[in-house]
Coordinates of C-alpha atoms in Angstrom, one line a residue:
Q369 CA 8.2 -17.4 14.7
V370 CA 8.7 -15.2 12.4
Q371 CA 5.6 -14.7 9.6
L372 CA 5.8 -14.7 6.1
V373 CA 3.5 -12.4 3.7
E374 CA 3.3 -12.6 -0.1
S375 CA 1.8 -10.1 -2.5
G376 CA 2.3 -8.2 -5.7
G377 CA 1.7 -11.2 -8.1
G378 CA -0.3 -10.7 -10.6
L379 CA -0.9 -11.8 -14.3
V380 CA 1.9 -9.6 -17.0
Q381 CA 2.4 -9.9 -20.4
T382 CA 5.8 -10.8 -22.0
G383 CA 8.2 -7.7 -21.3
G384 CA 6.1 -6.4 -18.1
S385 CA 7.7 -6.1 -14.8
L386 CA 6.4 -6.8 -11.2
K387 CA 7.5 -6.0 -7.7
L388 CA 6.6 -8.7 -4.9
S389 CA 6.7 -7.4 -1.5
C390 CA 7.5 -9.9 2.0
A391 CA 6.0 -8.6 4.8
A392 CA 7.8 -9.5 8.1
S393 CA 5.7 -9.8 11.0
G394 CA 6.7 -11.6 14.8
S395 CA 10.5 -13.2 15.0
S396 CA 12.4 -16.0 13.8
A397 CA 12.7 -19.1 15.7
S398 CA 16.7 -18.4 17.1
G399 CA 14.5 -15.3 18.4
S400 CA 16.3 -12.6 15.2
S401 CA 14.7 -9.7 14.5
F402 CA 13.9 -8.8 11.4
S403 CA 17.3 -7.1 11.3
D404 CA 19.3 -9.6 11.2
L405 CA 17.3 -12.1 9.0
N406 CA 18.7 -13.2 5.6
M407 CA 15.8 -13.5 3.1
A408 CA 15.5 -14.6 -0.2
W409 CA 13.2 -16.1 -2.7
F410 CA 12.0 -19.0 -4.0
R411 CA 10.1 -19.5 -7.2
Q412 CA 8.3 -23.1 -8.4
A413 CA 6.4 -23.5 -12.1
P414 CA 3.4 -26.3 -12.7
G415 CA 5.4 -29.6 -13.0
K416 CA 8.8 -28.1 -11.3
D417 CA 10.8 -28.4 -8.8
R418 CA 11.0 -25.5 -5.9
E419 CA 14.0 -23.2 -7.1
F420 CA 16.1 -20.4 -6.5
V421 CA 15.3 -17.1 -7.2
A422 CA 17.5 -14.9 -5.3
A423 CA 18.7 -14.3 -1.8
V424 CA 20.0 -10.6 0.0
D425 CA 21.8 -11.0 3.8
W426 CA 20.2 -9.3 6.4
S427 CA 23.1 -6.0 6.0
G428 CA 20.7 -6.0 2.3
Y429 CA 24.2 -5.2 0.5
G430 CA 24.6 -8.8 0.7
T431 CA 23.4 -9.8 -2.4
R432 CA 22.3 -13.2 -5.0
Y433 CA 21.1 -14.4 -7.9
A434 CA 20.1 -16.9 -9.9
D435 CA 21.9 -16.9 -13.2
S436 CA 18.2 -17.4 -14.8
V437 CA 17.7 -14.2 -13.8
Q438 CA 20.6 -12.2 -13.6
G439 CA 20.3 -8.4 -14.5
R440 CA 16.4 -9.4 -14.2
F441 CA 15.6 -8.9 -11.4
T442 CA 17.0 -6.7 -7.8
I443 CA 16.1 -8.1 -4.5
F444 CA 16.6 -5.2 -1.8
R445 CA 14.3 -4.7 2.0
N446 CA 12.9 -2.2 3.5
N447 CA 14.4 -3.2 7.3
A448 CA 11.9 -0.4 9.5
K449 CA 8.9 -1.5 7.0
R450 CA 10.4 -5.3 7.9
T451 CA 9.3 -6.0 3.9
L452 CA 11.2 -7.5 1.5
Y453 CA 11.2 -7.0 -2.6
L454 CA 12.1 -8.3 -5.6
Q455 CA 11.9 -6.6 -8.2
M456 CA 11.2 -8.0 -11.8
N457 CA 11.7 -6.9 -15.0
S458 CA 11.3 -8.5 -19.0
L459 CA 9.3 -11.2 -17.3
Q460 CA 9.2 -13.9 -19.9
P461 CA 7.2 -16.5 -19.9
E462 CA 9.4 -19.2 -18.1
D463 CA 9.6 -17.1 -15.2
S464 CA 5.7 -17.8 -14.7
A465 CA 5.7 -19.4 -11.0
M466 CA 4.6 -19.4 -7.3
F467 CA 6.7 -16.9 -5.6
Y468 CA 7.9 -17.8 -2.3
C469 CA 9.8 -15.5 0.2
A470 CA 11.9 -17.3 3.1
A471 CA 13.6 -16.0 6.5
D472 CA 17.0 -17.8 8.6
S473 CA 19.4 -16.1 9.7
N474 CA 22.6 -18.4 8.8
W475 CA 23.2 -17.2 4.9
G476 CA 24.2 -20.6 4.5
R477 CA 21.2 -22.5 4.7
I478 CA 18.8 -19.5 2.6
V479 CA 20.7 -19.5 -0.5
A480 CA 21.5 -23.9 -0.6
D481 CA 21.6 -25.8 -2.8
P482 CA 19.7 -28.0 -2.7
I483 CA 17.6 -26.0 -1.6
Y484 CA 17.3 -25.9 2.8
N485 CA 13.8 -26.0 3.3
A486 CA 13.5 -26.1 7.2
L487 CA 14.3 -21.8 7.1
D488 CA 13.3 -19.8 9.4
A489 CA 10.2 -18.7 7.8
W490 CA 8.4 -19.9 4.6
G491 CA 5.9 -17.3 2.9
Q492 CA 2.6 -19.2 1.8
G493 CA 2.9 -18.0 -2.0
T494 CA 1.8 -15.7 -4.4
L495 CA 1.4 -16.1 -8.3
V496 CA 3.2 -15.2 -10.9
T497 CA 1.6 -15.6 -14.9
V498 CA 3.5 -14.1 -17.7
S499 CA 1.6 -13.5 -20.7
S500 CA 3.2 -14.7 -23.7

């Protein structure tokens, strides 16, 4: 099983930036290596459902963003480091949430709407708080 550990969350003021990281270890349930896995970020704010934020495919060149973060967030990966990143700029209070990374060998599952929970792996989350 691939294991994911997020880091980089914290408290920032409106307009600030944070860079989240998601380090992967082990292998997926399908036996895929990190370089074969599609990766994504999701977030869940208090009292709200978990929502899709951004995804990047196994190649690192195919990306998809939620409309709410388009132009402000950038998802990218470093396969040599087996790490997924989310650069978040121009943060707003509504961005405050627990951010989770996830991985799956199937692109359709990673970007599914509604969210497909039975992905190959989920991280434990890292908390992002944006002060108003």
